mmCIF file of C-alpha atoms and ligand atoms in Angstrom:
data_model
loop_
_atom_site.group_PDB
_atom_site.id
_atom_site.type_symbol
_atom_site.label_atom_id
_atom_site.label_comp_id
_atom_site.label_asym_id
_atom_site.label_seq_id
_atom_site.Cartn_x
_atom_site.Cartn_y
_atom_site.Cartn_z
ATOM 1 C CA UNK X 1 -33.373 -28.298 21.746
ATOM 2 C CA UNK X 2 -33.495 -25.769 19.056
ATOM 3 C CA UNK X 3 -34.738 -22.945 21.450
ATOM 4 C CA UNK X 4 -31.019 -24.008 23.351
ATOM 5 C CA UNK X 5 -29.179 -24.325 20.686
ATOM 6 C CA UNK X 6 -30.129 -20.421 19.961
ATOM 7 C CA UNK X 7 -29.557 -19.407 23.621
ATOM 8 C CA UNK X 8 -26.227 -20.956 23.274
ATOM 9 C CA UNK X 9 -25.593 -19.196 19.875
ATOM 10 C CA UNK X 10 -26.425 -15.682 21.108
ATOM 11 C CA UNK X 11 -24.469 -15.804 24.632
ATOM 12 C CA UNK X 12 -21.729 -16.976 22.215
ATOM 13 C CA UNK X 13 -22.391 -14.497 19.741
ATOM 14 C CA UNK X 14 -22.768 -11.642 22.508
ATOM 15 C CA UNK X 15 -19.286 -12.951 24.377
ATOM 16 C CA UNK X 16 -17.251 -12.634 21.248
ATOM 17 C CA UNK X 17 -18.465 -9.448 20.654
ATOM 18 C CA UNK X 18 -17.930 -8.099 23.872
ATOM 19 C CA UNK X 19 -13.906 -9.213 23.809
ATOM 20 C CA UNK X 20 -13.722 -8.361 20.280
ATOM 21 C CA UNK X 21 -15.097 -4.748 21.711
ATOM 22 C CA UNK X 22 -12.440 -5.111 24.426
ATOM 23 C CA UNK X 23 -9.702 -6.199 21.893
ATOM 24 C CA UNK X 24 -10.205 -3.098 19.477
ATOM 25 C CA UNK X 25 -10.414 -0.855 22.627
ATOM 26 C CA UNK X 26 -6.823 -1.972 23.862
ATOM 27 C CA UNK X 27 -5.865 -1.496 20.359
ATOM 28 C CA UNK X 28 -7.165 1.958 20.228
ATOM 29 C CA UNK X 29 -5.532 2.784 23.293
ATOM 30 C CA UNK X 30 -2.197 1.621 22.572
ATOM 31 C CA UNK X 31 -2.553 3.383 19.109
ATOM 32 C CA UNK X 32 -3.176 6.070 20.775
ATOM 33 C CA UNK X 33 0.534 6.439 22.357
ATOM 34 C CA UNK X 34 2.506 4.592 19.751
ATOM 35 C CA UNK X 35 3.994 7.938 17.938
ATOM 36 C CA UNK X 36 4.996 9.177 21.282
ATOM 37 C CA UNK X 37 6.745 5.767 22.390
ATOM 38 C CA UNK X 38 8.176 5.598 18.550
ATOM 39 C CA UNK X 39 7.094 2.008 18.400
ATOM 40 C CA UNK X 40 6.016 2.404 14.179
ATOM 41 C CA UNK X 41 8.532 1.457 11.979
ATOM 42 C CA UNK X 42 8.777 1.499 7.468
ATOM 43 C CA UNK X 43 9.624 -1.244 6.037
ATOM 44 C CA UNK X 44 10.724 -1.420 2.062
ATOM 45 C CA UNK X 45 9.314 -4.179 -0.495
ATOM 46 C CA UNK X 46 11.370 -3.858 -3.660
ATOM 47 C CA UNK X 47 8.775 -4.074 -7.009
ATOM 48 C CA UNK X 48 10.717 -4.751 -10.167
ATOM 49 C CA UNK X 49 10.430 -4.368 -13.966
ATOM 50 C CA UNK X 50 9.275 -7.307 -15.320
ATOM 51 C CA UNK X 51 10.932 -6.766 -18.434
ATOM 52 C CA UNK X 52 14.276 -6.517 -16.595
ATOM 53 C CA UNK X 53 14.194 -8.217 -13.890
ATOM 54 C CA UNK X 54 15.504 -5.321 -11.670
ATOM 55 C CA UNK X 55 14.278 -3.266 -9.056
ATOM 56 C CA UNK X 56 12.213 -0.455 -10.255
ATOM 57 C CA UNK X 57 10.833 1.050 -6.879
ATOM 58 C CA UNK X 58 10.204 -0.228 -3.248
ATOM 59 C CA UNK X 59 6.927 0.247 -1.321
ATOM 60 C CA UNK X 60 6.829 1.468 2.372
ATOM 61 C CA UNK X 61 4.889 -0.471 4.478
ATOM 62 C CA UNK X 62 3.990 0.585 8.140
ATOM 63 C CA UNK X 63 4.900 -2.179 10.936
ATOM 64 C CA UNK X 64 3.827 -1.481 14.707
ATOM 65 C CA UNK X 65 5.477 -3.240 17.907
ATOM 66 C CA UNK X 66 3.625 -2.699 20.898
ATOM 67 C CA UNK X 67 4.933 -3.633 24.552
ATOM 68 C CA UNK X 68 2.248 -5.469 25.267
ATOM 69 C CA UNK X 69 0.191 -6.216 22.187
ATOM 70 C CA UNK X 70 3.049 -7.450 19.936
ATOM 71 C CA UNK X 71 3.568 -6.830 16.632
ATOM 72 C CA UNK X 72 0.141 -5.894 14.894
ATOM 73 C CA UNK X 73 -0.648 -6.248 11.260
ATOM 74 C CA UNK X 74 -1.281 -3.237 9.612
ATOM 75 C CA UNK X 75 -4.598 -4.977 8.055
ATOM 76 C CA UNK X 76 -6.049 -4.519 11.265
ATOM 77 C CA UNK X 77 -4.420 -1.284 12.723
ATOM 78 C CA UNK X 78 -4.880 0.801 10.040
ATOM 79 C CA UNK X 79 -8.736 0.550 10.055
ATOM 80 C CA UNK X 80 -9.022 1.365 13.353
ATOM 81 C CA UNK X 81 -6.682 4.604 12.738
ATOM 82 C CA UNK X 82 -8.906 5.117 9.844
ATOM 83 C CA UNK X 83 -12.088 5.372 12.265
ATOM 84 C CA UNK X 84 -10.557 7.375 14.686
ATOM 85 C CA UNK X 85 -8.939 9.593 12.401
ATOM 86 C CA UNK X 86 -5.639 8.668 14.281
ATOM 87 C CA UNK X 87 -4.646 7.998 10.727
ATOM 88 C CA UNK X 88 -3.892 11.734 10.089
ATOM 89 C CA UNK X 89 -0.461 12.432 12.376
ATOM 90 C CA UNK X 90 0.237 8.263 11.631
ATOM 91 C CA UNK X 91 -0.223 9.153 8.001
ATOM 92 C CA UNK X 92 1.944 12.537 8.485
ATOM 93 C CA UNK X 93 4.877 9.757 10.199
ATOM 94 C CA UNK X 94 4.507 8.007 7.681
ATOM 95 C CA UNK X 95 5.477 11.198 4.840
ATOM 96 C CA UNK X 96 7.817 12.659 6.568
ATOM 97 C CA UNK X 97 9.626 9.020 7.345
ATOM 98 C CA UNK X 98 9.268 8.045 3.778
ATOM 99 C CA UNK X 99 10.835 11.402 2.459
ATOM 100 C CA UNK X 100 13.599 11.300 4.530
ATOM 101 C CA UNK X 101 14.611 7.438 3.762
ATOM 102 C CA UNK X 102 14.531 9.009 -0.038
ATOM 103 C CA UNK X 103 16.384 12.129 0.991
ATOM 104 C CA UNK X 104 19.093 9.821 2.584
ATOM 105 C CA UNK X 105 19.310 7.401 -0.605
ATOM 106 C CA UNK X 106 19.717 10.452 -2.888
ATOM 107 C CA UNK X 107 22.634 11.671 -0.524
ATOM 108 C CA UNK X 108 23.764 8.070 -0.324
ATOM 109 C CA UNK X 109 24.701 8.017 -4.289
ATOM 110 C CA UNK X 110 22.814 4.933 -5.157
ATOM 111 C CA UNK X 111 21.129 4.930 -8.382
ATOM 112 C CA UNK X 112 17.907 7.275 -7.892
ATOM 113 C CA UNK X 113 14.983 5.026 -6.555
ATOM 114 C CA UNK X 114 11.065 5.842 -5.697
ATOM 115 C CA UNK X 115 9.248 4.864 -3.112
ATOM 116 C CA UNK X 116 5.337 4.101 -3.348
ATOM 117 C CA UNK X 117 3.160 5.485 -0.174
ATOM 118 C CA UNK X 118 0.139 4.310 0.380
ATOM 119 C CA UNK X 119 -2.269 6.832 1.524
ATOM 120 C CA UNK X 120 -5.476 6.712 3.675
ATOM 121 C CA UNK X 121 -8.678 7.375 2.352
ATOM 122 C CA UNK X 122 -9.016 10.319 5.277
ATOM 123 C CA UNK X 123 -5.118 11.834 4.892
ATOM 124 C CA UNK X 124 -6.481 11.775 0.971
ATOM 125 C CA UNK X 125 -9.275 13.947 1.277
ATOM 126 C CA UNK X 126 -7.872 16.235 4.330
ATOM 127 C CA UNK X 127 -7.437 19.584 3.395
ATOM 128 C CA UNK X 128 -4.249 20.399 3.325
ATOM 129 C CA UNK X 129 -2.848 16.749 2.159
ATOM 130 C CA UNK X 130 -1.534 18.719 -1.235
ATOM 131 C CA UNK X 131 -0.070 21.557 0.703
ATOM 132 C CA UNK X 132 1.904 18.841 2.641
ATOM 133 C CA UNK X 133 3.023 16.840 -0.333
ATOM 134 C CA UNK X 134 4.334 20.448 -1.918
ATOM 135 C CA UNK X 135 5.943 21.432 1.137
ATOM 136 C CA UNK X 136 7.934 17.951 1.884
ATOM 137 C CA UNK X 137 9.023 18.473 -1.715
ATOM 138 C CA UNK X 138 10.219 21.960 -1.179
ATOM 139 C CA UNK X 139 11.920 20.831 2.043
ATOM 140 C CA UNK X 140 14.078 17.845 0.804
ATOM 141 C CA UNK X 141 15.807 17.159 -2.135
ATOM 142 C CA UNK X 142 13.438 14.782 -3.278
ATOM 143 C CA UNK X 143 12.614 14.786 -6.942
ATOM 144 C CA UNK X 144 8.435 14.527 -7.786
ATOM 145 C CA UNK X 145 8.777 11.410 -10.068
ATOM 146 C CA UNK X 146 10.457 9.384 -6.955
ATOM 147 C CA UNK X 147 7.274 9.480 -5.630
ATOM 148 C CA UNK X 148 4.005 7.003 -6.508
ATOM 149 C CA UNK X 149 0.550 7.838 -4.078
ATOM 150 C CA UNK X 150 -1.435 4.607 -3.783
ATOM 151 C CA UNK X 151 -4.821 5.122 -3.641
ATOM 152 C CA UNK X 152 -7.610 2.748 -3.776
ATOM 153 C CA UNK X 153 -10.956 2.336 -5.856
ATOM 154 C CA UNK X 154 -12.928 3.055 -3.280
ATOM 155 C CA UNK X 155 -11.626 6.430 -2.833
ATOM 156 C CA UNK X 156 -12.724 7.202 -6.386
ATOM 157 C CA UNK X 157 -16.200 6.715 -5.358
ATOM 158 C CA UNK X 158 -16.729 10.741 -5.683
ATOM 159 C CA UNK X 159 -15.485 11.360 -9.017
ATOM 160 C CA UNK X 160 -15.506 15.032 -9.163
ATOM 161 C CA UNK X 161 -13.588 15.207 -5.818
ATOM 162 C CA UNK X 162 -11.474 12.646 -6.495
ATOM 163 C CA UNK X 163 -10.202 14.148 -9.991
ATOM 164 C CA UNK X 164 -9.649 17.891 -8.184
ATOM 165 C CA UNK X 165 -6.901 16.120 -5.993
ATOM 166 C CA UNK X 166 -5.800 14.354 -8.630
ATOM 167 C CA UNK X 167 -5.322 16.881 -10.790
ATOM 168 C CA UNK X 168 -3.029 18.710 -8.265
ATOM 169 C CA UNK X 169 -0.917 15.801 -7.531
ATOM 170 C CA UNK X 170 0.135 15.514 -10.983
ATOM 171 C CA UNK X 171 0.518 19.290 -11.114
ATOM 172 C CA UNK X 172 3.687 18.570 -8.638
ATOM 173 C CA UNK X 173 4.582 15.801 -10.912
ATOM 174 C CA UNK X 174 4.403 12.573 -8.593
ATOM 175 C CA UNK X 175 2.783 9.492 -10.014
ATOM 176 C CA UNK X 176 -0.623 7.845 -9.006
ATOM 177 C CA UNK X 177 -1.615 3.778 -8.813
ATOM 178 C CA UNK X 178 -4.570 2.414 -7.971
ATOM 179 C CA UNK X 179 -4.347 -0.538 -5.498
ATOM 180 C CA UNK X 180 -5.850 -3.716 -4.798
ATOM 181 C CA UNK X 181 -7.567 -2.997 -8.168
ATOM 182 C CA UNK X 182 -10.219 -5.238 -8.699
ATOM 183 C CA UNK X 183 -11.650 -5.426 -5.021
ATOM 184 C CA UNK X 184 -13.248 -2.239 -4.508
ATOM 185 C CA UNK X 185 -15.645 -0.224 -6.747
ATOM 186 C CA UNK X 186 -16.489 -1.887 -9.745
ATOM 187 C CA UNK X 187 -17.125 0.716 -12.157
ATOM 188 C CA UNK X 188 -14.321 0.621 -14.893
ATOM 189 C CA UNK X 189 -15.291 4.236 -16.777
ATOM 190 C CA UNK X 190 -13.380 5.876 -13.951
ATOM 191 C CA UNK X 191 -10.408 5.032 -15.119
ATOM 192 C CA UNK X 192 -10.363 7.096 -18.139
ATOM 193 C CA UNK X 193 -11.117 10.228 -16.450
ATOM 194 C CA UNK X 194 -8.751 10.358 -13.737
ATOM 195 C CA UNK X 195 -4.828 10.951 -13.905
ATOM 196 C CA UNK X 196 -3.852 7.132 -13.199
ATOM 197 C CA UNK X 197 -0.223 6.017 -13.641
ATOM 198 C CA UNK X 198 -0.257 2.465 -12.596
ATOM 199 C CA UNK X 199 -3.181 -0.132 -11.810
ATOM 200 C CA UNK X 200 -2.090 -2.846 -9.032
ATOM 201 C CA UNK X 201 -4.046 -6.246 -9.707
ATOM 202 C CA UNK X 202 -4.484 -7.306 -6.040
ATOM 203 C CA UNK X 203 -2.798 -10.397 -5.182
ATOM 204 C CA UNK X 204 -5.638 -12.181 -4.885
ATOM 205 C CA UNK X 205 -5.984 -12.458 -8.371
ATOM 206 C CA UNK X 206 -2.322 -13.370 -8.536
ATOM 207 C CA UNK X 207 -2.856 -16.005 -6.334
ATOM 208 C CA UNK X 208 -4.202 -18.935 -8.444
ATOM 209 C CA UNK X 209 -3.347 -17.484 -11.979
ATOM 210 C CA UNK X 210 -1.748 -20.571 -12.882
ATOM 211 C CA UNK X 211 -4.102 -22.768 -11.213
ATOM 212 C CA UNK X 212 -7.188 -21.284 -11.774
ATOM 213 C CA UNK X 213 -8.605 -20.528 -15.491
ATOM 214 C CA UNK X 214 -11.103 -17.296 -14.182
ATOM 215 C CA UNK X 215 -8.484 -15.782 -11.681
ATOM 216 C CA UNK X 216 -6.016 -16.046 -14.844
ATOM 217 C CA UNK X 217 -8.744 -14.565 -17.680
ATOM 218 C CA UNK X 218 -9.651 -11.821 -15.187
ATOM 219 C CA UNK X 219 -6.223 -10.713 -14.711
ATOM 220 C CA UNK X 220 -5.264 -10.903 -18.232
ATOM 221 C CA UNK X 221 -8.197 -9.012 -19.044
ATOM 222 C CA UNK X 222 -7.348 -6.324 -16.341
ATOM 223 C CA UNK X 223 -3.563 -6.173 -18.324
ATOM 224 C CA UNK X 224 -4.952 -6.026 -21.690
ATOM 225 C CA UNK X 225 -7.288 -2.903 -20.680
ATOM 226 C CA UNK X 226 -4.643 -0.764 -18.979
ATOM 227 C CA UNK X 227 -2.217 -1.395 -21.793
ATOM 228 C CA UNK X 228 -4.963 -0.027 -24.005
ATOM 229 C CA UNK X 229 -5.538 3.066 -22.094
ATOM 230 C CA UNK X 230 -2.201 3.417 -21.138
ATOM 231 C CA UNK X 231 -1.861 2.897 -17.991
ATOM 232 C CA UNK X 232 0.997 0.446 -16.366
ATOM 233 C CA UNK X 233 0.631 -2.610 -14.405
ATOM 234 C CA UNK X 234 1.957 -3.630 -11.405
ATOM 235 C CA UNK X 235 1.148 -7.345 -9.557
ATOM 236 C CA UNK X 236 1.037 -7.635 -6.358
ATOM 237 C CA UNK X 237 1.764 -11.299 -4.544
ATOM 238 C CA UNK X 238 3.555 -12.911 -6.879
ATOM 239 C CA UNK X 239 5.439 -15.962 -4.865
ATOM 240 C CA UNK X 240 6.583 -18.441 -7.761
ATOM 241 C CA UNK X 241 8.318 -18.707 -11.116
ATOM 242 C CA UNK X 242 5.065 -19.442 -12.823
ATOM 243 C CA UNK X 243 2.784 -16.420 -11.845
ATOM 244 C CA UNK X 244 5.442 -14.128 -12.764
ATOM 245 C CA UNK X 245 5.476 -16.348 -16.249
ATOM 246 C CA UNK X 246 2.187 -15.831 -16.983
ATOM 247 C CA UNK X 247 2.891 -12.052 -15.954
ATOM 248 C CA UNK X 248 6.091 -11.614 -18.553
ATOM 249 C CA UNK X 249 4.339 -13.211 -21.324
ATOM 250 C CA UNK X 250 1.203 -10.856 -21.363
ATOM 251 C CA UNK X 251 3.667 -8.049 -20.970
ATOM 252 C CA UNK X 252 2.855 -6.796 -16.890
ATOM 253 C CA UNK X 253 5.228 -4.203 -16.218
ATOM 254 C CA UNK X 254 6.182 -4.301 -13.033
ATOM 255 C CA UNK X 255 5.684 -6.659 -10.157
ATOM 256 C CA UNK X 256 6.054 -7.565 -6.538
ATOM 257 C CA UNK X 257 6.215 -10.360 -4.282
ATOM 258 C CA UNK X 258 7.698 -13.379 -1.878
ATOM 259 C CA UNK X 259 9.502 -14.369 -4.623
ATOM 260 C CA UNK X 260 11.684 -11.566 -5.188
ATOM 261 C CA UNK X 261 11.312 -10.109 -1.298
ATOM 262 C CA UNK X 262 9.635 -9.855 1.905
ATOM 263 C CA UNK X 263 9.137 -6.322 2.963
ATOM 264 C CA UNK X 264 12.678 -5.813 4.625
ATOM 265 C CA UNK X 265 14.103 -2.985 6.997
ATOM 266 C CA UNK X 266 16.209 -0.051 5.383
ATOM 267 C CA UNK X 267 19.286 -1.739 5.929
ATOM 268 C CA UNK X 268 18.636 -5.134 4.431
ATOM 269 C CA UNK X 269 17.526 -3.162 1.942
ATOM 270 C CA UNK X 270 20.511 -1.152 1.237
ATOM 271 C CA UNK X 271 22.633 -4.630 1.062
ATOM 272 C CA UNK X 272 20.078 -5.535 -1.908
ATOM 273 C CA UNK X 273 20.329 -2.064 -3.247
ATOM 274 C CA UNK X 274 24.319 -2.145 -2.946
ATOM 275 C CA UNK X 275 24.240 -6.007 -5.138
ATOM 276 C CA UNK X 276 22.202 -4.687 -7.413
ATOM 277 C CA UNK X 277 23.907 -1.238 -8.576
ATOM 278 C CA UNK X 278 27.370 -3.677 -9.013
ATOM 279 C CA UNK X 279 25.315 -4.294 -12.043
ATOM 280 C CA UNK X 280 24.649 -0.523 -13.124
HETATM 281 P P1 LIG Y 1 -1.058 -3.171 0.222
HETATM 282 O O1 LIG Y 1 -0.767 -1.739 0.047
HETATM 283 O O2 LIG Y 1 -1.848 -3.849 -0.824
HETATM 284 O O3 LIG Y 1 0.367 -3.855 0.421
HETATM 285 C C1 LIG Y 1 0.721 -5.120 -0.040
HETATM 286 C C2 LIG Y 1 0.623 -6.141 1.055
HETATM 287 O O4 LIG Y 1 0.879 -7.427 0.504
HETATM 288 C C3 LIG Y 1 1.662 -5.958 2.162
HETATM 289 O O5 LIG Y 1 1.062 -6.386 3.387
HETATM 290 C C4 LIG Y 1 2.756 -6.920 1.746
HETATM 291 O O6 LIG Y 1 3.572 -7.355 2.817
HETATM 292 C C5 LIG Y 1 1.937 -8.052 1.197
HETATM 293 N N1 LIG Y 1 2.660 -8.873 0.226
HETATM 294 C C6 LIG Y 1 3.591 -8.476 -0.654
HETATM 295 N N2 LIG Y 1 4.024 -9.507 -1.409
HETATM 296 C C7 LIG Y 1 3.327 -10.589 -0.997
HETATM 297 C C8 LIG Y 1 3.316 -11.967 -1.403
HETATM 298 O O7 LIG Y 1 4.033 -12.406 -2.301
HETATM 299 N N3 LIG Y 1 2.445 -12.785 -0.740
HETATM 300 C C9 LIG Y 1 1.639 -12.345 0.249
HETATM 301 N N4 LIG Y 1 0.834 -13.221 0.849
HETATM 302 N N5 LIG Y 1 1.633 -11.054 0.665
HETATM 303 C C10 LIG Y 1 2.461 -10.189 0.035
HETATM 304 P P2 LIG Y 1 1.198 -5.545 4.740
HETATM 305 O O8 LIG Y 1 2.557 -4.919 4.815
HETATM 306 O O9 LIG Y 1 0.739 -6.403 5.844
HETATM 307 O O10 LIG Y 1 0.162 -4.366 4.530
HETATM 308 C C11 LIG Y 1 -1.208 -4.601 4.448
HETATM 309 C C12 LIG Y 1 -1.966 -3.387 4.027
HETATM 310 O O11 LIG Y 1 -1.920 -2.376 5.026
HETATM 311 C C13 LIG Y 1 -1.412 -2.719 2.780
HETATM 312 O O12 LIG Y 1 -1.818 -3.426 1.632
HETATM 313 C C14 LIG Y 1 -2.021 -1.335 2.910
HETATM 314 O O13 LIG Y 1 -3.352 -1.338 2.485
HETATM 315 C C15 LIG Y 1 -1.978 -1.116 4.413
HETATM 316 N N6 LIG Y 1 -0.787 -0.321 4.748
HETATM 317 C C16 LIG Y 1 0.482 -0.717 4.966
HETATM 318 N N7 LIG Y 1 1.292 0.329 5.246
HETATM 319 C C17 LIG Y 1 0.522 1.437 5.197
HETATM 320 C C18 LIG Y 1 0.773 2.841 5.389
HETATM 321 O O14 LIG Y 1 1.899 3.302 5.622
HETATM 322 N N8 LIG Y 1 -0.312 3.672 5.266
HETATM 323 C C19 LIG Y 1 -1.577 3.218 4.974
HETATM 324 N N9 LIG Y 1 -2.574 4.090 4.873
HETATM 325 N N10 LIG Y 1 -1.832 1.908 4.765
HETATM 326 C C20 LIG Y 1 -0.808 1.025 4.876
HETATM 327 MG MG1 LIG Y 2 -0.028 -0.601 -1.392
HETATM 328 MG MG1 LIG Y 3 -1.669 -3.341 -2.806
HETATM 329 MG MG1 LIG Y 4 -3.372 -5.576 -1.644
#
């Protein structure tokens, strides 16, 4: 019985795998073409000060439609890119998109507003990515401090490396945040030797902060240590009035989340950006 049970297990084990193979191989395909069909897309989640309850910036956030496949979560795209290095001209889209959303708001004469980008571990360490950045700046009328890279911990790893590109960021003058903080690399000293502008306590620390005692110590302790070294905070995921509480009363700068807004298309955007400036 046991000796089936194991059979059954492993032709089980070795189906899955081959249509999981299959799946990512479809995936990789499609990927493949989706610049060409123009089937990527940004969408905009606002992230406000917490202090004022208004919006501070708005991250851009890659969605994909595919004719066949559907709409596919970047979670699972963007790994795939990352393998197969088709995250370098997705990564480029996603630039030259994002600068020319911010050139249109600045000709648009809404209140000046950033935009965060997150950027691949791959289009961070390609030569060239600096070049890029200092060229799209030269190109539009895009200021430096409109801009926030998001980078993760794990792209820290190599210290030395990591700092050199660092270093020439800030030289143009755009800020840096570390996200998902608290998932990746657990080594804190880094922190104090790179260039960091904001830390972004994943949401799944956000989660359960008012529920759950640890989630709440861990992220309070994560607050208290950037606000020492001087670094901002931003949570990620907040979805009701009493995670963004907690947040306000131990001081969290800035914030995002289902409670203020879904990531939402430029133009659903711009009708939140047009309510809010009546208040400017
Ligand atoms: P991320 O950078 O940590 O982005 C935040 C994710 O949390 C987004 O998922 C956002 O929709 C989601 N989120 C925001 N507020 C809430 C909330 O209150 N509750 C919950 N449950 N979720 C919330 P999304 O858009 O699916 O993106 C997933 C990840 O894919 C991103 O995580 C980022 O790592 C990556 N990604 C997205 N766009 C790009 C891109 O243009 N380039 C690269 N390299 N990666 C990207
Ligand atoms: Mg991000
Ligand atoms: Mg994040
Ligand atoms: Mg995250």
């Amino acid at each position: 019985q046991a000796k089936n049970s194991g059979r059954n297990q492993f032709e089980f084990y070795n189906k899955s795998l081959d249509t999981q193979a299959l799946e990512r191989l479809k995936i990789e395909n499609e990927l493949r073409k989706a610049l060409d069909k123009n089937e990527f897309n940004l969408v905009y989640q606002p992230i406000l000060d917490l202090s004022t309850n208004r919006i501070a910036d708005v991250e851009a956030l890659i969605r994909w439609e595919n004719d066949t496949l559907g709409s596919i979560s970047p979670m699972h795209f963007i790994p795939i890119a990352e393998e197969t290095g088709l995250i370098i001209p997705i990564g480029d889209w996603v630039l030259r998109t994002a600068f020319k959303q911010l050139e249109l708001w600045n000709n648009s004469g809404y209140p000046p507003i950033s935009v965060a980008i997150n950027i691949s571990i791959r289009q961070f360490y390609q030569a060239g990515f600096i070049n890029q950045i200092q060229q799209l700046l030269q190109e539009t009328n895009v200021q430096p401090d409109q801009l926030t890279f998001e980078i993760t911990e794990s792209m820290t790893m190599d210290i030395e490396a990591a700092k050199e590109i660092l270093y020439h960021l800030k030289k143009l003058g755009v800020n840096i945040s570390i996200d998902d903080f608290g998932t990746g690399y657990s080594s804190l000293s880094y922190l104090k030797s790179l260039p960091i502008d904001y830390l972004k306590i994943d949401k799944s620390f956000i989660n359960d902060i008012n529920t759950n005692k640890d989630d709440k110590s861990i992220a309070i302790t994560m607050l208290t240590m950037a606000q020492s070294l001087g670094i901002n905070v931003i949570a990620e995921g907040i979805e009701t009035n009493e995670q963004l509480g907690i947040l306000q009363q131990h001081l969290c700068n800035k914030g995002q989340g289902f409670l203020f807004s879904k990531p939402v298309p430029v133009e659903e955007l711009n009708k939140i950006l047009e309510m809010e400036s009546v208040y400017f």
